[in-house]
Structure formats: C-alpha cells, structure tokens
GROMACS .gro file of C-alpha atoms in nm:
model
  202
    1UNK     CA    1   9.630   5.457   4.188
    2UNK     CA    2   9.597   5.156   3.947
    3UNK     CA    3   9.255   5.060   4.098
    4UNK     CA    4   8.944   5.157   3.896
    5UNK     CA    5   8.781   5.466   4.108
    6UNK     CA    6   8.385   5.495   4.115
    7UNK     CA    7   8.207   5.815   4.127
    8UNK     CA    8   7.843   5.934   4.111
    9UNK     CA    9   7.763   6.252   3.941
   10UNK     CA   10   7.530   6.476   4.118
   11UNK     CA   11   7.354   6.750   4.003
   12UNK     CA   12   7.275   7.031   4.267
   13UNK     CA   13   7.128   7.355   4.148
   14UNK     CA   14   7.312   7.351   3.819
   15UNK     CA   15   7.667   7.216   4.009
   16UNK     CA   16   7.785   6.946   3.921
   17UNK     CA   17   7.971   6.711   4.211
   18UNK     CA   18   8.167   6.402   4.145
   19UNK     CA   19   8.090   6.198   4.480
   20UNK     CA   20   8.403   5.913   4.545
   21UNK     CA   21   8.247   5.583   4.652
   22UNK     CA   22   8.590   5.356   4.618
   23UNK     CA   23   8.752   5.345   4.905
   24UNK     CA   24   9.074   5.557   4.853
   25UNK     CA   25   9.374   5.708   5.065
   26UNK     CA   26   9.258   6.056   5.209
   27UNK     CA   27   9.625   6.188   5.085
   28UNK     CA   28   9.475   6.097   4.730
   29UNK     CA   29   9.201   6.298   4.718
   30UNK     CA   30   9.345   6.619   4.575
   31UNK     CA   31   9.522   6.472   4.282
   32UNK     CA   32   9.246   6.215   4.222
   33UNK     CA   33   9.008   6.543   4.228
   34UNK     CA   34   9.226   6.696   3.962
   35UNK     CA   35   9.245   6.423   3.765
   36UNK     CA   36   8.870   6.401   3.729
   37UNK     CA   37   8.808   6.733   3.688
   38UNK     CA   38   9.055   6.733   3.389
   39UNK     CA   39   8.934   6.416   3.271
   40UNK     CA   40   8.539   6.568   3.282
   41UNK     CA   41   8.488   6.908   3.212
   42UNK     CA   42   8.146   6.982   3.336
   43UNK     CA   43   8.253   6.849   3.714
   44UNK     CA   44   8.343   7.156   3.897
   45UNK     CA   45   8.470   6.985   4.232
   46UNK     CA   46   8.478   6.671   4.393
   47UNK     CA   47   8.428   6.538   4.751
   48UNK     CA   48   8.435   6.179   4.884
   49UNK     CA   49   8.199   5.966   5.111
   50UNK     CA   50   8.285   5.670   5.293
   51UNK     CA   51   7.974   5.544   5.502
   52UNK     CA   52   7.862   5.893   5.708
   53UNK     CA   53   8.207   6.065   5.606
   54UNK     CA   54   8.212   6.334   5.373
   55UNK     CA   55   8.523   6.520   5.279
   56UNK     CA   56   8.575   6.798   4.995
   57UNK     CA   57   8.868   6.784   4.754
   58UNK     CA   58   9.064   7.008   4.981
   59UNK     CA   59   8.885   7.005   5.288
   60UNK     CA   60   8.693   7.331   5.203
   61UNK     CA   61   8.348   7.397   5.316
   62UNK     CA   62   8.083   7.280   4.991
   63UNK     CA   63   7.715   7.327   5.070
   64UNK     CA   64   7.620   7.139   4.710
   65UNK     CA   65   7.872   6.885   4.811
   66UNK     CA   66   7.691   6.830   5.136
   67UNK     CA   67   7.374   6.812   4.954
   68UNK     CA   68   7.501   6.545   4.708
   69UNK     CA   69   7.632   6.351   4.954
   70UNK     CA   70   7.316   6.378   5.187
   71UNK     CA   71   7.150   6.261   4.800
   72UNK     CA   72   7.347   5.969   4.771
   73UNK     CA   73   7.256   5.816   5.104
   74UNK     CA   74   6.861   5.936   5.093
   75UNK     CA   75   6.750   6.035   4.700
   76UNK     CA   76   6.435   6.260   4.823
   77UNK     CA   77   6.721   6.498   5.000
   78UNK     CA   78   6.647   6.834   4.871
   79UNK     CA   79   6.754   7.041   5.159
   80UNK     CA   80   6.997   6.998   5.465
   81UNK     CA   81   7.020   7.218   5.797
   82UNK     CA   82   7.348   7.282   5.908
   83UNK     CA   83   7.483   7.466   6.223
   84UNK     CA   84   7.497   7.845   6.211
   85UNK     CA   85   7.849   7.790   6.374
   86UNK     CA   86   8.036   7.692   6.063
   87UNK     CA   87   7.970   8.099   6.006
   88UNK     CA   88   8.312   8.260   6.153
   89UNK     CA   89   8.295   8.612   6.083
   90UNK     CA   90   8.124   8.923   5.875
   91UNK     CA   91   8.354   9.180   5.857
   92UNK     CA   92   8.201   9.439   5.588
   93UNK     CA   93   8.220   9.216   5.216
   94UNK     CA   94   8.428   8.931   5.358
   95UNK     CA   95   8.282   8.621   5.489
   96UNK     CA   96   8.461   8.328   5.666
   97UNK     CA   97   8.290   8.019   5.741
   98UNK     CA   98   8.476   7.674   5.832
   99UNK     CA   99   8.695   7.583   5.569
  100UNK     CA  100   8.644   7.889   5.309
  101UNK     CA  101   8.633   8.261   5.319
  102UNK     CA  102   8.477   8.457   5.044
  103UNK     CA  103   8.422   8.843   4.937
  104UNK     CA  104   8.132   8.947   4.784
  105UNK     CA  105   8.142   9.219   4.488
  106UNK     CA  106   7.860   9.417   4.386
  107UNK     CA  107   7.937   9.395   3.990
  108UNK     CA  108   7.967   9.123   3.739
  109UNK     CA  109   8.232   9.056   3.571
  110UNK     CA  110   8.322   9.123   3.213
  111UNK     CA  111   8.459   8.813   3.134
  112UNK     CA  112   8.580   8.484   3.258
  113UNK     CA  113   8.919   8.611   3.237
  114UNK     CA  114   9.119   8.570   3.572
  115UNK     CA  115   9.332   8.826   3.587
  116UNK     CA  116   9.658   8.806   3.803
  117UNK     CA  117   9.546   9.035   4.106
  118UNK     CA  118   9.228   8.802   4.138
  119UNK     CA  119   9.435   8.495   4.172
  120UNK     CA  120   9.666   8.684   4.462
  121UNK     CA  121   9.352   8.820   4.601
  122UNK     CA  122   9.206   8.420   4.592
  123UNK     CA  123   9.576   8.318   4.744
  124UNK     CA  124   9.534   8.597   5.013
  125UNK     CA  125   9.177   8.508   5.083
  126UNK     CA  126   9.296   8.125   5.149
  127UNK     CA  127   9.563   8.172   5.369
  128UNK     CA  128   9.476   8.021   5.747
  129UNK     CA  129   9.176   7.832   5.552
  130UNK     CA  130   9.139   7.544   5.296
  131UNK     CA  131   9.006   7.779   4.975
  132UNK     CA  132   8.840   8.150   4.911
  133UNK     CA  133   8.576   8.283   4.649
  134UNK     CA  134   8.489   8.609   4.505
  135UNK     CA  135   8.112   8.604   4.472
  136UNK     CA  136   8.008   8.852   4.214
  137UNK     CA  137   7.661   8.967   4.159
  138UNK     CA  138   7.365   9.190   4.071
  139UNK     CA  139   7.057   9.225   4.264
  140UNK     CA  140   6.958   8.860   4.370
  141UNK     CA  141   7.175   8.654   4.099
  142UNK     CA  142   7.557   8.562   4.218
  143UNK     CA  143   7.868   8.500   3.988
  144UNK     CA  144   8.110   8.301   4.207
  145UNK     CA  145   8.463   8.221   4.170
  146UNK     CA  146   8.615   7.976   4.412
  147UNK     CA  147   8.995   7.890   4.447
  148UNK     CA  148   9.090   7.521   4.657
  149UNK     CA  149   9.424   7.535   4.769
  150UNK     CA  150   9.510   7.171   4.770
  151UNK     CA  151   9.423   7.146   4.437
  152UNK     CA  152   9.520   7.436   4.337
  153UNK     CA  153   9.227   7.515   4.098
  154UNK     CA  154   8.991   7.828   4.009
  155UNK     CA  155   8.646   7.760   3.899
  156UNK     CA  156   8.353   7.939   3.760
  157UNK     CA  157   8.109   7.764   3.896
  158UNK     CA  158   7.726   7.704   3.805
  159UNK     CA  159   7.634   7.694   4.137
  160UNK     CA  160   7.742   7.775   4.463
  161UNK     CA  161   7.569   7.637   4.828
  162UNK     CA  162   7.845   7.815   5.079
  163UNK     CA  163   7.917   8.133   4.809
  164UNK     CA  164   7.516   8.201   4.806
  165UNK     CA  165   7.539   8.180   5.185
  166UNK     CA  166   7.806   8.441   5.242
  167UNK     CA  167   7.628   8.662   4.967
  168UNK     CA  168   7.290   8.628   5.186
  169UNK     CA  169   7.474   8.708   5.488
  170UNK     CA  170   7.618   9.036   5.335
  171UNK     CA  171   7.285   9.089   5.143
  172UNK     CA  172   6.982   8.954   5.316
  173UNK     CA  173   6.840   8.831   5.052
  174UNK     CA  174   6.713   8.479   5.107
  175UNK     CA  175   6.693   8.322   4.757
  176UNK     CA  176   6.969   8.311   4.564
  177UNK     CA  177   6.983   8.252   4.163
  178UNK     CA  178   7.262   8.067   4.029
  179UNK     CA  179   7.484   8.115   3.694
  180UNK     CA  180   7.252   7.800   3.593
  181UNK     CA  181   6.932   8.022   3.671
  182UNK     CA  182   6.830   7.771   3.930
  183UNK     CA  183   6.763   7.888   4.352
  184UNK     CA  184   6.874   7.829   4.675
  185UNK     CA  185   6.675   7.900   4.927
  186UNK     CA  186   6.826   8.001   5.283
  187UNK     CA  187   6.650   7.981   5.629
  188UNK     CA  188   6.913   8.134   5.874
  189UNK     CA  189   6.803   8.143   6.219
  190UNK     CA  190   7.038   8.194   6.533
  191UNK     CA  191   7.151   7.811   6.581
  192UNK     CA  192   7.085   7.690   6.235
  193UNK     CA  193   7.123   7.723   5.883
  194UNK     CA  194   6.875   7.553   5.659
  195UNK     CA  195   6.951   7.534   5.290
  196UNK     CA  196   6.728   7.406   4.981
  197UNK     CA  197   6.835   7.329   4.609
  198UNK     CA  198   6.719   7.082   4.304
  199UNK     CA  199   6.940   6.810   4.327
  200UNK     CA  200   6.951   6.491   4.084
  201UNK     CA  201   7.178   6.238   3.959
  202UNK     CA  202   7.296   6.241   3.596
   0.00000   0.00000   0.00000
C-alpha cells in the first residue's frame, strides 16, 4: 500500500477511532488497522467509511465506531438508534450481539496485565464471531477488554459503545461510565436500541 491513506480521528466518550476515508481494498483493512494502531498509540481501533459503508477493522460490532462514522457524515451526531436485533443472546454473564460476544465480570482488575487464560478465554469467546471482550466493572463504571480476531489485537480501551451495552443488558443499569469517566447513555426498548455519547474530532 504505497498510496498515502487518510484518516480522521474521532473522539467518542474518551475512544478514540481512526475513521479510513481513502479508498482502500477491504482485504487491507486489518493490516492497515494494525499499522495505525502501532504507528499511533492513543487509537484503540479503526473502521473505514466509503460513502454510507462502514466497516470495523475486523468486521466486529463497534458502537463508538458507528458513532464516529455517523460524526463524520453529520458533526451534531451525538447519538444513533440501532436495531435491538444485533442483540443475539443473554445467557447468564455472556452476551452475543452481531459480530462480538462479551462476558461481563463483577470485579476490576488489578492490573493491565493479560494473563494467558484471559487471552484463551478472549480466543474462546471469538470463535463463530469476529472478536470478544471481558467487561469488568464496579457498580455503574465498566473496565473493558476487547480482542479482534483479524487483527489479532487486545485492547484496554477508554471507552466502549457495544461492551457498555452487554454490561446494561446483564446489569440494567442505563448509564454507563467509561475508563475516561465520560457516559453512555442507553434507551433499550423492544425493537430498538438508542445510544448517546460526547463525540468530537481531534
């Protein structure tokens, strides 16, 4: 990929999401992802829009990716409704939804060590789907850890739009504080899902 590759940065509750504007091969997306996210530390995934496309770096389900996207084509987008189908299944702690399935653990961890049995629980989590999270927390704030399979990465991440929504499906609880301290708000009714963050570009 010799061509020069444009990207907006965009800010949603404390994530940050490198948006792809040049047009590129869909097969390139992982390892252009990668290379980004090595290249700039504070992006914690990437997804790329072409016209009303979005895609995520491996496919996977992003809420805040969704949101930056919907920012990029309208800057007063704050909050998006989805459908509630993209929710698969509650089964106890797990959650699937379309493209990721998470568990959610009532503890936070010690440290941002990531131990060998998390990374086969991750792998385990993301088989039959495109990535898996463990969302950690305490009362209403979440911890989340999210493996993508295509790219093969594990990040801490800031903030999380589809992690916050499995943790509010377990929990109930409707606003959801992020590792950056900043909300989502959830408004889950039986056909839709209606989800609001701060969102800017930086």
């Amino acid at each position: 990929m010799s061509q020069k590759i444009l990207y907006r940065l965009i800010d949603t509750a404390g994530q940050i999401t490198a948006v792809v504007t040049t047009k590129i091969n869909m097969e390139d997306l992982p390892k252009l992802a990668k290379s980004i996210m090595e290249k700039d530390q504070k992006v914690e995934q990437v997804g790329y829009l072409r016209g009303d496309n979005f895609q995520m770096m491996g496919g996977e389900l992003s809420i805040n990716g969704l949101l930056a996207s919907a920012f990029i084509r309208n800057p007063s987008t704050t909050c998006i409704t989805l459908p509630s189908s993209l929710i698969l299944d509650t089964s106890g702690d797990i959650v699937s939804l379309k493209g990721i399935t998470y568990k959610i653990t009532n503890n936070l961890p010690a440290s941002k060590r990531i131990s060998f049995t998390t990374k086969k629980l991750l792998t385990t989590l993301a088989s039959g789907t495109k990535a898996s999270g463990i969302i950690y927390y305490k009362n209403n704030t979440i911890k989340p850890l999210v493996y993508v399979s295509d790219t093969n990465t594990y990040v801490w991440e800031n903030a999380c739009g589809s992690g916050s929504l499995a943790y509010s499906l377990v929990t109930g609880n409707r606003k959801v504080i992020q590792p950056s301290g900043k909300l989502l708000k959830f408004k889950i009714s039986k056909n839709t899902i209606t989800v609001t963050a701060t969102v800017k570009e930086i």
